[in-house]
Amino acid sequence: MPMDSPFKERYESGDLLYGIADSRMIYCQWWGLESKLRDEPFAMIDYYSLSKDEACAKGNADELYPPSHRQVDFWDTLRSHPVYSSTLSDTHHIIGKWSSYSSETTRRKCKGGLHWAARGRFNMAVHFILDELDMRAVVEKNATWSDGQKLDYVEQGRKWRSCTGAELRWIYRNQADPLVRNTVQFWKYFRPVAPPWEFGHLGGSEAHLWSRYVPRSWRVK
């Protein structure tokens, strides 16, 4: 099972890669996926769209080539969720082959992708790459770019968050869900590892940090 030994040893077609962009690309090269990233089934949630217009703009659909079954299942799964359904009605701008959404919509899309992987009708695994991830920044919600510019901040009542940090915190909050636990596989230094909040393994050197993160949904009211 992905979060527990025996681990899944490699990527399989249809699986999703999560983690910092640079680290994902390194693993894509390792698995020989770099030339297939724009081929369906996509290896990253980035390539899935939130509307048919976006899919057409990306070149993933048109009148003669409708959205794939996986793309439609992603939409259906988001549409049925009380929070992630909002992503399907947000406006966006296409820059080259990429879509630009608000921070909130982007985070919800990425977390919705995790929800979809665990509950959609396709049997897929999520490979979460821990390499180069600042675990303290994830736990404390204070991620920055390499130049020191903040990624995690609140301004005029609106939140901006690092997507990778938001994704990992989502997995932490949902770790007791057997569907999530059987879907997410962590990696570090090209080896499958247990979750980063569990002690006694290669990926658990910073497990103590997670005692600082108490999700609102866990707090006693």
JSON list of C-alpha atoms in Angstrom, two decimals:
[
{"chain": "A", "resi": 1, "resn": "MET", "atom": "CA", "xyz": [0.00, 0.00, 0.00]},
{"chain": "A", "resi": 2, "resn": "PRO", "atom": "CA", "xyz": [1.41, 3.42, -0.96]},
{"chain": "A", "resi": 3, "resn": "MET", "atom": "CA", "xyz": [1.84, 5.02, 2.51]},
{"chain": "A", "resi": 4, "resn": "ASP", "atom": "CA", "xyz": [2.88, 1.74, 4.10]},
{"chain": "A", "resi": 5, "resn": "SER", "atom": "CA", "xyz": [5.34, -1.00, 3.19]},
{"chain": "A", "resi": 6, "resn": "PRO", "atom": "CA", "xyz": [5.41, -2.71, 0.74]},
{"chain": "A", "resi": 7, "resn": "PHE", "atom": "CA", "xyz": [5.78, 0.50, -1.24]},
{"chain": "A", "resi": 8, "resn": "LYS", "atom": "CA", "xyz": [5.10, 1.09, -4.90]},
{"chain": "A", "resi": 9, "resn": "GLU", "atom": "CA", "xyz": [8.50, 1.08, -6.61]},
{"chain": "A", "resi": 10, "resn": "ARG", "atom": "CA", "xyz": [7.91, 3.27, -9.64]},
{"chain": "A", "resi": 11, "resn": "TYR", "atom": "CA", "xyz": [5.54, 5.47, -11.63]},
{"chain": "A", "resi": 12, "resn": "GLU", "atom": "CA", "xyz": [2.88, 3.76, -13.75]},
{"chain": "A", "resi": 13, "resn": "SER", "atom": "CA", "xyz": [0.92, 5.35, -16.59]},
{"chain": "A", "resi": 14, "resn": "GLY", "atom": "CA", "xyz": [-2.00, 7.33, -15.20]},
{"chain": "A", "resi": 15, "resn": "ASP", "atom": "CA", "xyz": [-0.37, 8.11, -11.85]},
{"chain": "A", "resi": 16, "resn": "LEU", "atom": "CA", "xyz": [0.10, 11.72, -10.71]},
{"chain": "A", "resi": 17, "resn": "LEU", "atom": "CA", "xyz": [3.30, 13.41, -9.52]},
{"chain": "A", "resi": 18, "resn": "TYR", "atom": "CA", "xyz": [3.13, 16.04, -6.78]},
{"chain": "A", "resi": 19, "resn": "GLY", "atom": "CA", "xyz": [5.88, 18.10, -5.15]},
{"chain": "A", "resi": 20, "resn": "ILE", "atom": "CA", "xyz": [8.08, 21.08, -6.01]},
{"chain": "A", "resi": 21, "resn": "ALA", "atom": "CA", "xyz": [8.19, 21.64, -9.78]},
{"chain": "A", "resi": 22, "resn": "ASP", "atom": "CA", "xyz": [11.96, 21.20, -10.15]},
{"chain": "A", "resi": 23, "resn": "SER", "atom": "CA", "xyz": [11.95, 17.98, -8.14]},
{"chain": "A", "resi": 24, "resn": "ARG", "atom": "CA", "xyz": [9.07, 16.59, -10.16]},
{"chain": "A", "resi": 25, "resn": "MET", "atom": "CA", "xyz": [10.97, 17.25, -13.38]},
{"chain": "A", "resi": 26, "resn": "ILE", "atom": "CA", "xyz": [14.04, 15.45, -12.03]},
{"chain": "A", "resi": 27, "resn": "TYR", "atom": "CA", "xyz": [11.91, 12.41, -11.24]},
{"chain": "A", "resi": 28, "resn": "CYS", "atom": "CA", "xyz": [10.26, 12.67, -14.66]},
{"chain": "A", "resi": 29, "resn": "GLN", "atom": "CA", "xyz": [13.70, 12.44, -16.24]},
{"chain": "A", "resi": 30, "resn": "TRP", "atom": "CA", "xyz": [14.58, 9.50, -13.99]},
{"chain": "A", "resi": 31, "resn": "TRP", "atom": "CA", "xyz": [11.41, 7.68, -15.03]},
{"chain": "A", "resi": 32, "resn": "GLY", "atom": "CA", "xyz": [11.75, 8.69, -18.68]},
{"chain": "A", "resi": 33, "resn": "LEU", "atom": "CA", "xyz": [8.59, 10.80, -18.72]},
{"chain": "A", "resi": 34, "resn": "GLU", "atom": "CA", "xyz": [9.91, 14.18, -19.88]},
{"chain": "A", "resi": 35, "resn": "SER", "atom": "CA", "xyz": [8.88, 13.60, -23.51]},
{"chain": "A", "resi": 36, "resn": "LYS", "atom": "CA", "xyz": [5.40, 12.38, -22.52]},
{"chain": "A", "resi": 37, "resn": "LEU", "atom": "CA", "xyz": [4.22, 15.12, -20.17]},
{"chain": "A", "resi": 38, "resn": "ARG", "atom": "CA", "xyz": [1.70, 16.52, -22.67]},
{"chain": "A", "resi": 39, "resn": "ASP", "atom": "CA", "xyz": [0.37, 13.07, -23.52]},
{"chain": "A", "resi": 40, "resn": "GLU", "atom": "CA", "xyz": [-2.68, 11.69, -21.76]},
{"chain": "A", "resi": 41, "resn": "PRO", "atom": "CA", "xyz": [-3.05, 10.34, -19.19]},
{"chain": "A", "resi": 42, "resn": "PHE", "atom": "CA", "xyz": [-1.19, 13.33, -17.78]},
{"chain": "A", "resi": 43, "resn": "ALA", "atom": "CA", "xyz": [1.48, 12.77, -15.12]},
{"chain": "A", "resi": 44, "resn": "MET", "atom": "CA", "xyz": [0.81, 16.11, -13.38]},
{"chain": "A", "resi": 45, "resn": "ILE", "atom": "CA", "xyz": [-2.38, 17.81, -12.26]},
{"chain": "A", "resi": 46, "resn": "ASP", "atom": "CA", "xyz": [-1.06, 21.01, -13.93]},
{"chain": "A", "resi": 47, "resn": "TYR", "atom": "CA", "xyz": [-1.99, 19.62, -17.34]},
{"chain": "A", "resi": 48, "resn": "TYR", "atom": "CA", "xyz": [-5.61, 18.88, -16.46]},
{"chain": "A", "resi": 49, "resn": "SER", "atom": "CA", "xyz": [-8.03, 21.73, -17.19]},
{"chain": "A", "resi": 50, "resn": "LEU", "atom": "CA", "xyz": [-10.89, 23.30, -15.25]},
{"chain": "A", "resi": 51, "resn": "SER", "atom": "CA", "xyz": [-13.11, 23.92, -18.29]},
{"chain": "A", "resi": 52, "resn": "LYS", "atom": "CA", "xyz": [-13.55, 22.77, -21.86]},
{"chain": "A", "resi": 53, "resn": "ASP", "atom": "CA", "xyz": [-12.47, 26.22, -23.08]},
{"chain": "A", "resi": 54, "resn": "GLU", "atom": "CA", "xyz": [-9.22, 25.86, -21.17]},
{"chain": "A", "resi": 55, "resn": "ALA", "atom": "CA", "xyz": [-8.72, 22.32, -22.51]},
{"chain": "A", "resi": 56, "resn": "CYS", "atom": "CA", "xyz": [-9.19, 23.61, -26.06]},
{"chain": "A", "resi": 57, "resn": "ALA", "atom": "CA", "xyz": [-6.78, 26.50, -25.48]},
{"chain": "A", "resi": 58, "resn": "LYS", "atom": "CA", "xyz": [-4.18, 24.02, -24.22]},
{"chain": "A", "resi": 59, "resn": "GLY", "atom": "CA", "xyz": [-4.71, 21.83, -27.27]},
{"chain": "A", "resi": 60, "resn": "ASN", "atom": "CA", "xyz": [-6.15, 18.98, -25.21]},
{"chain": "A", "resi": 61, "resn": "ALA", "atom": "CA", "xyz": [-9.63, 19.12, -26.77]},
{"chain": "A", "resi": 62, "resn": "ASP", "atom": "CA", "xyz": [-11.59, 20.51, -29.71]},
{"chain": "A", "resi": 63, "resn": "GLU", "atom": "CA", "xyz": [-14.81, 19.76, -31.62]},
{"chain": "A", "resi": 64, "resn": "LEU", "atom": "CA", "xyz": [-13.29, 16.66, -33.22]},
{"chain": "A", "resi": 65, "resn": "TYR", "atom": "CA", "xyz": [-11.27, 15.60, -30.18]},
{"chain": "A", "resi": 66, "resn": "PRO", "atom": "CA", "xyz": [-13.44, 15.91, -27.06]},
{"chain": "A", "resi": 67, "resn": "PRO", "atom": "CA", "xyz": [-12.05, 15.92, -23.51]},
{"chain": "A", "resi": 68, "resn": "SER", "atom": "CA", "xyz": [-10.75, 12.54, -22.37]},
{"chain": "A", "resi": 69, "resn": "HIS", "atom": "CA", "xyz": [-12.61, 10.27, -19.95]},
{"chain": "A", "resi": 70, "resn": "ARG", "atom": "CA", "xyz": [-10.10, 11.16, -17.23]},
{"chain": "A", "resi": 71, "resn": "GLN", "atom": "CA", "xyz": [-10.55, 14.88, -17.81]},
{"chain": "A", "resi": 72, "resn": "VAL", "atom": "CA", "xyz": [-14.34, 14.54, -17.61]},
{"chain": "A", "resi": 73, "resn": "ASP", "atom": "CA", "xyz": [-14.07, 12.39, -14.47]},
{"chain": "A", "resi": 74, "resn": "PHE", "atom": "CA", "xyz": [-11.88, 15.09, -12.90]},
{"chain": "A", "resi": 75, "resn": "TRP", "atom": "CA", "xyz": [-14.55, 17.70, -13.63]},
{"chain": "A", "resi": 76, "resn": "ASP", "atom": "CA", "xyz": [-17.31, 15.44, -12.28]},
{"chain": "A", "resi": 77, "resn": "THR", "atom": "CA", "xyz": [-15.38, 14.80, -9.06]},
{"chain": "A", "resi": 78, "resn": "LEU", "atom": "CA", "xyz": [-14.75, 18.52, -8.51]},
{"chain": "A", "resi": 79, "resn": "ARG", "atom": "CA", "xyz": [-18.36, 19.38, -9.34]},
{"chain": "A", "resi": 80, "resn": "SER", "atom": "CA", "xyz": [-19.64, 17.04, -6.63]},
{"chain": "A", "resi": 81, "resn": "HIS", "atom": "CA", "xyz": [-17.42, 18.54, -3.91]},
{"chain": "A", "resi": 82, "resn": "PRO", "atom": "CA", "xyz": [-18.83, 21.40, -1.76]},
{"chain": "A", "resi": 83, "resn": "VAL", "atom": "CA", "xyz": [-15.56, 23.38, -1.84]},
{"chain": "A", "resi": 84, "resn": "TYR", "atom": "CA", "xyz": [-13.63, 22.31, -4.95]},
{"chain": "A", "resi": 85, "resn": "SER", "atom": "CA", "xyz": [-16.66, 22.84, -7.21]},
{"chain": "A", "resi": 86, "resn": "SER", "atom": "CA", "xyz": [-15.90, 26.58, -7.10]},
{"chain": "A", "resi": 87, "resn": "THR", "atom": "CA", "xyz": [-12.83, 25.98, -9.30]},
{"chain": "A", "resi": 88, "resn": "LEU", "atom": "CA", "xyz": [-15.03, 25.18, -12.29]},
{"chain": "A", "resi": 89, "resn": "SER", "atom": "CA", "xyz": [-16.59, 28.65, -12.39]},
{"chain": "A", "resi": 90, "resn": "ASP", "atom": "CA", "xyz": [-13.51, 30.80, -11.81]},
{"chain": "A", "resi": 91, "resn": "THR", "atom": "CA", "xyz": [-12.12, 32.99, -14.59]},
{"chain": "A", "resi": 92, "resn": "HIS", "atom": "CA", "xyz": [-8.64, 32.47, -15.97]},
{"chain": "A", "resi": 93, "resn": "HIS", "atom": "CA", "xyz": [-6.13, 33.79, -18.47]},
{"chain": "A", "resi": 94, "resn": "ILE", "atom": "CA", "xyz": [-4.14, 31.66, -20.89]},
{"chain": "A", "resi": 95, "resn": "ILE", "atom": "CA", "xyz": [-0.43, 32.52, -21.02]},
{"chain": "A", "resi": 96, "resn": "GLY", "atom": "CA", "xyz": [1.16, 30.42, -23.74]},
{"chain": "A", "resi": 97, "resn": "LYS", "atom": "CA", "xyz": [-0.02, 26.88, -22.97]},
{"chain": "A", "resi": 98, "resn": "TRP", "atom": "CA", "xyz": [-0.63, 27.61, -19.29]},
{"chain": "A", "resi": 99, "resn": "SER", "atom": "CA", "xyz": [-3.62, 28.94, -17.40]},
{"chain": "A", "resi": 100, "resn": "SER", "atom": "CA", "xyz": [-3.41, 31.62, -14.74]},
{"chain": "A", "resi": 101, "resn": "TYR", "atom": "CA", "xyz": [-5.92, 31.35, -11.89]},
{"chain": "A", "resi": 102, "resn": "SER", "atom": "CA", "xyz": [-6.22, 32.94, -8.46]},
{"chain": "A", "resi": 103, "resn": "SER", "atom": "CA", "xyz": [-4.15, 31.44, -5.65]},
{"chain": "A", "resi": 104, "resn": "GLU", "atom": "CA", "xyz": [-7.30, 30.04, -4.04]},
{"chain": "A", "resi": 105, "resn": "THR", "atom": "CA", "xyz": [-8.49, 28.33, -7.22]},
{"chain": "A", "resi": 106, "resn": "THR", "atom": "CA", "xyz": [-5.05, 26.90, -7.97]},
{"chain": "A", "resi": 107, "resn": "ARG", "atom": "CA", "xyz": [-4.79, 25.45, -4.46]},
{"chain": "A", "resi": 108, "resn": "ARG", "atom": "CA", "xyz": [-8.27, 24.01, -4.65]},
{"chain": "A", "resi": 109, "resn": "LYS", "atom": "CA", "xyz": [-7.55, 22.47, -8.04]},
{"chain": "A", "resi": 110, "resn": "CYS", "atom": "CA", "xyz": [-4.40, 20.79, -6.70]},
{"chain": "A", "resi": 111, "resn": "LYS", "atom": "CA", "xyz": [-6.12, 19.53, -3.54]},
{"chain": "A", "resi": 112, "resn": "GLY", "atom": "CA", "xyz": [-9.07, 18.52, -5.69]},
{"chain": "A", "resi": 113, "resn": "GLY", "atom": "CA", "xyz": [-6.64, 16.45, -7.75]},
{"chain": "A", "resi": 114, "resn": "LEU", "atom": "CA", "xyz": [-5.62, 14.55, -4.62]},
{"chain": "A", "resi": 115, "resn": "HIS", "atom": "CA", "xyz": [-9.29, 14.05, -3.75]},
{"chain": "A", "resi": 116, "resn": "TRP", "atom": "CA", "xyz": [-9.94, 12.84, -7.32]},
{"chain": "A", "resi": 117, "resn": "ALA", "atom": "CA", "xyz": [-7.02, 10.40, -7.28]},
{"chain": "A", "resi": 118, "resn": "ALA", "atom": "CA", "xyz": [-8.36, 8.85, -4.08]},
{"chain": "A", "resi": 119, "resn": "ARG", "atom": "CA", "xyz": [-12.03, 8.80, -5.06]},
{"chain": "A", "resi": 120, "resn": "GLY", "atom": "CA", "xyz": [-12.30, 9.00, -8.84]},
{"chain": "A", "resi": 121, "resn": "ARG", "atom": "CA", "xyz": [-13.10, 5.96, -10.94]},
{"chain": "A", "resi": 122, "resn": "PHE", "atom": "CA", "xyz": [-9.51, 5.54, -12.17]},
{"chain": "A", "resi": 123, "resn": "ASN", "atom": "CA", "xyz": [-7.09, 3.46, -10.15]},
{"chain": "A", "resi": 124, "resn": "MET", "atom": "CA", "xyz": [-4.16, 5.88, -9.84]},
{"chain": "A", "resi": 125, "resn": "ALA", "atom": "CA", "xyz": [-1.42, 6.53, -7.33]},
{"chain": "A", "resi": 126, "resn": "VAL", "atom": "CA", "xyz": [-0.06, 9.91, -6.25]},
{"chain": "A", "resi": 127, "resn": "HIS", "atom": "CA", "xyz": [3.74, 10.07, -6.06]},
{"chain": "A", "resi": 128, "resn": "PHE", "atom": "CA", "xyz": [4.58, 12.93, -3.71]},
{"chain": "A", "resi": 129, "resn": "ILE", "atom": "CA", "xyz": [8.21, 14.04, -4.06]},
{"chain": "A", "resi": 130, "resn": "LEU", "atom": "CA", "xyz": [9.70, 15.34, -0.80]},
{"chain": "A", "resi": 131, "resn": "ASP", "atom": "CA", "xyz": [13.10, 16.31, -2.25]},
{"chain": "A", "resi": 132, "resn": "GLU", "atom": "CA", "xyz": [14.04, 20.01, -1.77]},
{"chain": "A", "resi": 133, "resn": "LEU", "atom": "CA", "xyz": [10.88, 20.70, 0.22]},
{"chain": "A", "resi": 134, "resn": "ASP", "atom": "CA", "xyz": [11.31, 23.06, 3.19]},
{"chain": "A", "resi": 135, "resn": "MET", "atom": "CA", "xyz": [9.32, 21.10, 5.76]},
{"chain": "A", "resi": 136, "resn": "ARG", "atom": "CA", "xyz": [9.47, 23.82, 8.40]},
{"chain": "A", "resi": 137, "resn": "ALA", "atom": "CA", "xyz": [7.98, 26.31, 5.93]},
{"chain": "A", "resi": 138, "resn": "VAL", "atom": "CA", "xyz": [5.22, 23.82, 5.08]},
{"chain": "A", "resi": 139, "resn": "VAL", "atom": "CA", "xyz": [4.28, 23.30, 8.71]},
{"chain": "A", "resi": 140, "resn": "GLU", "atom": "CA", "xyz": [4.53, 26.98, 9.67]},
{"chain": "A", "resi": 141, "resn": "LYS", "atom": "CA", "xyz": [3.02, 28.31, 6.42]},
{"chain": "A", "resi": 142, "resn": "ASN", "atom": "CA", "xyz": [5.87, 30.72, 5.73]},
{"chain": "A", "resi": 143, "resn": "ALA", "atom": "CA", "xyz": [7.27, 29.55, 2.39]},
{"chain": "A", "resi": 144, "resn": "THR", "atom": "CA", "xyz": [9.30, 32.00, 0.28]},
{"chain": "A", "resi": 145, "resn": "TRP", "atom": "CA", "xyz": [10.78, 32.14, -3.20]},
{"chain": "A", "resi": 146, "resn": "SER", "atom": "CA", "xyz": [14.56, 31.85, -3.54]},
{"chain": "A", "resi": 147, "resn": "ASP", "atom": "CA", "xyz": [14.81, 35.67, -3.58]},
{"chain": "A", "resi": 148, "resn": "GLY", "atom": "CA", "xyz": [13.02, 35.91, -0.22]},
{"chain": "A", "resi": 149, "resn": "GLN", "atom": "CA", "xyz": [9.65, 37.00, -1.62]},
{"chain": "A", "resi": 150, "resn": "LYS", "atom": "CA", "xyz": [6.81, 35.50, 0.42]},
{"chain": "A", "resi": 151, "resn": "LEU", "atom": "CA", "xyz": [4.73, 32.66, -0.99]},
{"chain": "A", "resi": 152, "resn": "ASP", "atom": "CA", "xyz": [2.55, 32.26, 2.10]},
{"chain": "A", "resi": 153, "resn": "TYR", "atom": "CA", "xyz": [0.86, 35.45, 3.30]},
{"chain": "A", "resi": 154, "resn": "VAL", "atom": "CA", "xyz": [-2.49, 37.10, 3.96]},
{"chain": "A", "resi": 155, "resn": "GLU", "atom": "CA", "xyz": [-3.31, 40.53, 2.55]},
{"chain": "A", "resi": 156, "resn": "GLN", "atom": "CA", "xyz": [-6.59, 42.41, 2.86]},
{"chain": "A", "resi": 157, "resn": "GLY", "atom": "CA", "xyz": [-8.36, 39.26, 3.95]},
{"chain": "A", "resi": 158, "resn": "ARG", "atom": "CA", "xyz": [-7.12, 37.17, 1.01]},
{"chain": "A", "resi": 159, "resn": "LYS", "atom": "CA", "xyz": [-4.74, 34.22, 1.40]},
{"chain": "A", "resi": 160, "resn": "TRP", "atom": "CA", "xyz": [-1.84, 33.32, -0.83]},
{"chain": "A", "resi": 161, "resn": "ARG", "atom": "CA", "xyz": [-0.29, 29.93, -0.21]},
{"chain": "A", "resi": 162, "resn": "SER", "atom": "CA", "xyz": [2.41, 27.71, -1.66]},
{"chain": "A", "resi": 163, "resn": "CYS", "atom": "CA", "xyz": [0.52, 24.98, -3.54]},
{"chain": "A", "resi": 164, "resn": "THR", "atom": "CA", "xyz": [3.00, 22.26, -2.57]},
{"chain": "A", "resi": 165, "resn": "GLY", "atom": "CA", "xyz": [2.69, 23.15, 1.11]},
{"chain": "A", "resi": 166, "resn": "ALA", "atom": "CA", "xyz": [-1.11, 23.24, 0.88]},
{"chain": "A", "resi": 167, "resn": "GLU", "atom": "CA", "xyz": [-1.11, 19.83, -0.82]},
{"chain": "A", "resi": 168, "resn": "LEU", "atom": "CA", "xyz": [1.07, 18.21, 1.83]},
{"chain": "A", "resi": 169, "resn": "ARG", "atom": "CA", "xyz": [-0.98, 19.69, 4.67]},
{"chain": "A", "resi": 170, "resn": "TRP", "atom": "CA", "xyz": [-4.12, 18.33, 2.97]},
{"chain": "A", "resi": 171, "resn": "ILE", "atom": "CA", "xyz": [-2.60, 14.84, 2.96]},
{"chain": "A", "resi": 172, "resn": "TYR", "atom": "CA", "xyz": [-1.64, 15.24, 6.63]},
{"chain": "A", "resi": 173, "resn": "ARG", "atom": "CA", "xyz": [-5.19, 16.24, 7.55]},
{"chain": "A", "resi": 174, "resn": "ASN", "atom": "CA", "xyz": [-6.62, 13.30, 5.62]},
{"chain": "A", "resi": 175, "resn": "GLN", "atom": "CA", "xyz": [-4.02, 10.69, 6.56]},
{"chain": "A", "resi": 176, "resn": "ALA", "atom": "CA", "xyz": [-6.55, 8.57, 8.47]},
{"chain": "A", "resi": 177, "resn": "ASP", "atom": "CA", "xyz": [-8.75, 8.21, 5.38]},
{"chain": "A", "resi": 178, "resn": "PRO", "atom": "CA", "xyz": [-7.96, 4.73, 3.98]},
{"chain": "A", "resi": 179, "resn": "LEU", "atom": "CA", "xyz": [-8.61, 5.89, 0.42]},
{"chain": "A", "resi": 180, "resn": "VAL", "atom": "CA", "xyz": [-6.03, 8.66, 0.77]},
{"chain": "A", "resi": 181, "resn": "ARG", "atom": "CA", "xyz": [-3.58, 6.42, 2.62]},
{"chain": "A", "resi": 182, "resn": "ASN", "atom": "CA", "xyz": [-3.80, 3.80, -0.13]},
{"chain": "A", "resi": 183, "resn": "THR", "atom": "CA", "xyz": [-3.30, 6.43, -2.86]},
{"chain": "A", "resi": 184, "resn": "VAL", "atom": "CA", "xyz": [-0.35, 8.61, -1.79]},
{"chain": "A", "resi": 185, "resn": "GLN", "atom": "CA", "xyz": [3.23, 7.33, -2.11]},
{"chain": "A", "resi": 186, "resn": "PHE", "atom": "CA", "xyz": [6.07, 9.51, -0.78]},
{"chain": "A", "resi": 187, "resn": "TRP", "atom": "CA", "xyz": [9.56, 9.65, -2.30]},
{"chain": "A", "resi": 188, "resn": "LYS", "atom": "CA", "xyz": [12.90, 11.03, -1.14]},
{"chain": "A", "resi": 189, "resn": "TYR", "atom": "CA", "xyz": [16.32, 10.63, -2.76]},
{"chain": "A", "resi": 190, "resn": "PHE", "atom": "CA", "xyz": [14.73, 8.37, -5.39]},
{"chain": "A", "resi": 191, "resn": "ARG", "atom": "CA", "xyz": [13.49, 5.94, -2.76]},
{"chain": "A", "resi": 192, "resn": "PRO", "atom": "CA", "xyz": [9.92, 5.29, -1.57]},
{"chain": "A", "resi": 193, "resn": "VAL", "atom": "CA", "xyz": [9.49, 6.40, 2.04]},
{"chain": "A", "resi": 194, "resn": "ALA", "atom": "CA", "xyz": [6.82, 6.60, 4.74]},
{"chain": "A", "resi": 195, "resn": "PRO", "atom": "CA", "xyz": [5.02, 9.93, 5.40]},
{"chain": "A", "resi": 196, "resn": "PRO", "atom": "CA", "xyz": [7.28, 12.81, 6.56]},
{"chain": "A", "resi": 197, "resn": "TRP", "atom": "CA", "xyz": [5.42, 13.10, 9.89]},
{"chain": "A", "resi": 198, "resn": "GLU", "atom": "CA", "xyz": [6.30, 9.51, 10.86]},
{"chain": "A", "resi": 199, "resn": "PHE", "atom": "CA", "xyz": [9.58, 8.86, 12.69]},
{"chain": "A", "resi": 200, "resn": "GLY", "atom": "CA", "xyz": [12.23, 6.21, 12.09]},
{"chain": "A", "resi": 201, "resn": "HIS", "atom": "CA", "xyz": [12.81, 6.25, 8.34]},
{"chain": "A", "resi": 202, "resn": "LEU", "atom": "CA", "xyz": [14.67, 8.13, 5.60]},
{"chain": "A", "resi": 203, "resn": "GLY", "atom": "CA", "xyz": [11.86, 10.64, 5.03]},
{"chain": "A", "resi": 204, "resn": "GLY", "atom": "CA", "xyz": [11.11, 11.22, 8.72]},
{"chain": "A", "resi": 205, "resn": "SER", "atom": "CA", "xyz": [14.13, 13.28, 9.80]},
{"chain": "A", "resi": 206, "resn": "GLU", "atom": "CA", "xyz": [11.87, 16.32, 10.36]},
{"chain": "A", "resi": 207, "resn": "ALA", "atom": "CA", "xyz": [8.84, 14.48, 11.69]},
{"chain": "A", "resi": 208, "resn": "HIS", "atom": "CA", "xyz": [9.03, 16.43, 14.97]},
{"chain": "A", "resi": 209, "resn": "LEU", "atom": "CA", "xyz": [8.03, 19.60, 13.12]},
{"chain": "A", "resi": 210, "resn": "TRP", "atom": "CA", "xyz": [4.53, 18.32, 12.49]},
{"chain": "A", "resi": 211, "resn": "SER", "atom": "CA", "xyz": [3.58, 18.64, 16.16]},
{"chain": "A", "resi": 212, "resn": "ARG", "atom": "CA", "xyz": [3.41, 22.40, 15.44]},
{"chain": "A", "resi": 213, "resn": "TYR", "atom": "CA", "xyz": [0.66, 22.01, 12.87]},
{"chain": "A", "resi": 214, "resn": "VAL", "atom": "CA", "xyz": [-2.79, 21.48, 14.35]},
{"chain": "A", "resi": 215, "resn": "PRO", "atom": "CA", "xyz": [-5.50, 21.73, 11.66]},
{"chain": "A", "resi": 216, "resn": "ARG", "atom": "CA", "xyz": [-8.55, 23.77, 12.60]},
{"chain": "A", "resi": 217, "resn": "SER", "atom": "CA", "xyz": [-10.74, 20.73, 11.94]},
{"chain": "A", "resi": 218, "resn": "TRP", "atom": "CA", "xyz": [-8.84, 18.82, 14.67]},
{"chain": "A", "resi": 219, "resn": "ARG", "atom": "CA", "xyz": [-9.16, 21.46, 17.36]},
{"chain": "A", "resi": 220, "resn": "VAL", "atom": "CA", "xyz": [-11.59, 20.90, 20.21]},
{"chain": "A", "resi": 221, "resn": "LYS", "atom": "CA", "xyz": [-14.45, 23.37, 19.99]}
]
